[in-house]
């Protein structure tokens, strides 16, 4: 990690990371929904899908905040009041 990158390259890398996280979140959400429809064959697998969906959602929110500051400001305030 000794490469020096300019701000445009850094922005592109963050955007690619966000796109990857969004794709993973969708995939895990779909997997969790499929497991929910099929019934509780393996509760640990369904729980894993749920955890990963939430984790990728958090990563998306962080990357969104880096790319567009303030985008989730309203939901962050509402979420902390609960």
PDB file of C-alpha atoms in Angstrom:
ATOM      1  CA  UNK A   1       0.000   0.000   0.000  1.00  0.00           C
ATOM      2  CA  UNK A   2       2.786   2.372  -0.871  1.00  0.00           C
ATOM      3  CA  UNK A   3       1.077   3.690  -3.993  1.00  0.00           C
ATOM      4  CA  UNK A   4       0.262   7.361  -3.977  1.00  0.00           C
ATOM      5  CA  UNK A   5      -3.173   8.062  -5.454  1.00  0.00           C
ATOM      6  CA  UNK A   6      -4.842  11.324  -6.298  1.00  0.00           C
ATOM      7  CA  UNK A   7      -8.265  12.334  -5.045  1.00  0.00           C
ATOM      8  CA  UNK A   8     -10.006  11.224  -8.252  1.00  0.00           C
ATOM      9  CA  UNK A   9      -8.583   7.715  -7.968  1.00  0.00           C
ATOM     10  CA  UNK A  10      -9.501   7.584  -4.289  1.00  0.00           C
ATOM     11  CA  UNK A  11     -13.065   8.606  -5.149  1.00  0.00           C
ATOM     12  CA  UNK A  12     -13.256   5.910  -7.842  1.00  0.00           C
ATOM     13  CA  UNK A  13     -12.046   3.296  -5.365  1.00  0.00           C
ATOM     14  CA  UNK A  14     -14.624   4.344  -2.793  1.00  0.00           C
ATOM     15  CA  UNK A  15     -17.366   4.244  -5.438  1.00  0.00           C
ATOM     16  CA  UNK A  16     -16.299   0.732  -6.491  1.00  0.00           C
ATOM     17  CA  UNK A  17     -16.287  -0.369  -2.855  1.00  0.00           C
ATOM     18  CA  UNK A  18     -19.782   1.064  -2.421  1.00  0.00           C
ATOM     19  CA  UNK A  19     -21.039  -0.734  -5.532  1.00  0.00           C
ATOM     20  CA  UNK A  20     -19.542  -3.999  -4.270  1.00  0.00           C
ATOM     21  CA  UNK A  21     -21.108  -3.544  -0.831  1.00  0.00           C
ATOM     22  CA  UNK A  22     -24.496  -2.798  -2.421  1.00  0.00           C
ATOM     23  CA  UNK A  23     -24.273  -5.940  -4.530  1.00  0.00           C
ATOM     24  CA  UNK A  24     -23.323  -8.050  -1.513  1.00  0.00           C
ATOM     25  CA  UNK A  25     -26.128  -6.556   0.574  1.00  0.00           C
ATOM     26  CA  UNK A  26     -28.667  -7.413  -2.132  1.00  0.00           C
ATOM     27  CA  UNK A  27     -27.303 -10.941  -2.464  1.00  0.00           C
ATOM     28  CA  UNK A  28     -27.403 -11.611   1.295  1.00  0.00           C
ATOM     29  CA  UNK A  29     -30.850 -10.034   1.621  1.00  0.00           C
ATOM     30  CA  UNK A  30     -32.158 -12.295  -1.163  1.00  0.00           C
ATOM     31  CA  UNK A  31     -30.520 -15.313   0.441  1.00  0.00           C
ATOM     32  CA  UNK A  32     -32.082 -14.470   3.801  1.00  0.00           C
ATOM     33  CA  UNK A  33     -35.506 -14.045   2.223  1.00  0.00           C
ATOM     34  CA  UNK A  34     -35.137 -17.359   0.394  1.00  0.00           C
ATOM     35  CA  UNK A  35     -34.144 -19.096   3.620  1.00  0.00           C
ATOM     36  CA  UNK A  36     -37.137 -17.510   5.357  1.00  0.00           C
ATOM     37  CA  UNK A  37     -39.527 -18.837   2.718  1.00  0.00           C
ATOM     38  CA  UNK A  38     -38.043 -22.338   2.810  1.00  0.00           C
ATOM     39  CA  UNK A  39     -38.471 -22.620   6.547  1.00  0.00           C
ATOM     40  CA  UNK A  40     -35.936 -23.003   9.346  1.00  0.00           C
ATOM     41  CA  UNK A  41     -33.783 -25.831   7.961  1.00  0.00           C
ATOM     42  CA  UNK A  42     -30.661 -24.242   9.370  1.00  0.00           C
ATOM     43  CA  UNK A  43     -31.327 -21.343  11.766  1.00  0.00           C
ATOM     44  CA  UNK A  44     -27.618 -20.510  11.914  1.00  0.00           C
ATOM     45  CA  UNK A  45     -27.509 -19.989   8.145  1.00  0.00           C
ATOM     46  CA  UNK A  46     -30.537 -17.682   8.254  1.00  0.00           C
ATOM     47  CA  UNK A  47     -28.995 -15.731  11.141  1.00  0.00           C
ATOM     48  CA  UNK A  48     -25.719 -15.440   9.234  1.00  0.00           C
ATOM     49  CA  UNK A  49     -27.563 -14.013   6.228  1.00  0.00           C
ATOM     50  CA  UNK A  50     -29.335 -11.505   8.472  1.00  0.00           C
ATOM     51  CA  UNK A  51     -26.089 -10.408  10.137  1.00  0.00           C
ATOM     52  CA  UNK A  52     -24.288 -10.014   6.826  1.00  0.00           C
ATOM     53  CA  UNK A  53     -27.185  -8.019   5.355  1.00  0.00           C
ATOM     54  CA  UNK A  54     -27.022  -5.600   8.280  1.00  0.00           C
ATOM     55  CA  UNK A  55     -23.222  -5.399   8.124  1.00  0.00           C
ATOM     56  CA  UNK A  56     -23.186  -4.574   4.415  1.00  0.00           C
ATOM     57  CA  UNK A  57     -25.956  -2.032   5.018  1.00  0.00           C
ATOM     58  CA  UNK A  58     -23.766  -0.297   7.582  1.00  0.00           C
ATOM     59  CA  UNK A  59     -20.831  -0.281   5.171  1.00  0.00           C
ATOM     60  CA  UNK A  60     -23.103   1.279   2.543  1.00  0.00           C
ATOM     61  CA  UNK A  61     -24.159   4.021   4.948  1.00  0.00           C
ATOM     62  CA  UNK A  62     -20.554   4.814   5.837  1.00  0.00           C
ATOM     63  CA  UNK A  63     -19.461   4.931   2.204  1.00  0.00           C
ATOM     64  CA  UNK A  64     -22.520   7.023   1.313  1.00  0.00           C
ATOM     65  CA  UNK A  65     -21.560   9.478   4.045  1.00  0.00           C
ATOM     66  CA  UNK A  66     -18.054   9.732   2.596  1.00  0.00           C
ATOM     67  CA  UNK A  67     -19.342  10.207  -0.943  1.00  0.00           C
ATOM     68  CA  UNK A  68     -22.315  12.472  -0.098  1.00  0.00           C
ATOM     69  CA  UNK A  69     -21.950  13.991   3.386  1.00  0.00           C
ATOM     70  CA  UNK A  70     -25.244  14.482   5.181  1.00  0.00           C
ATOM     71  CA  UNK A  71     -27.188  12.002   3.058  1.00  0.00           C
ATOM     72  CA  UNK A  72     -28.208   9.951   6.095  1.00  0.00           C
ATOM     73  CA  UNK A  73     -28.208  12.750   8.654  1.00  0.00           C
ATOM     74  CA  UNK A  74     -31.979  12.617   9.183  1.00  0.00           C
ATOM     75  CA  UNK A  75     -32.092   8.853   9.743  1.00  0.00           C
ATOM     76  CA  UNK A  76     -29.039   8.932  12.025  1.00  0.00           C
ATOM     77  CA  UNK A  77     -30.719  11.442  14.330  1.00  0.00           C
ATOM     78  CA  UNK A  78     -33.981   9.457  14.360  1.00  0.00           C
ATOM     79  CA  UNK A  79     -32.131   6.192  14.980  1.00  0.00           C
ATOM     80  CA  UNK A  80     -30.225   7.558  17.982  1.00  0.00           C
ATOM     81  CA  UNK A  81     -33.452   8.786  19.633  1.00  0.00           C
ATOM     82  CA  UNK A  82     -34.864   5.250  19.883  1.00  0.00           C
TER      83      UNK A  82
END
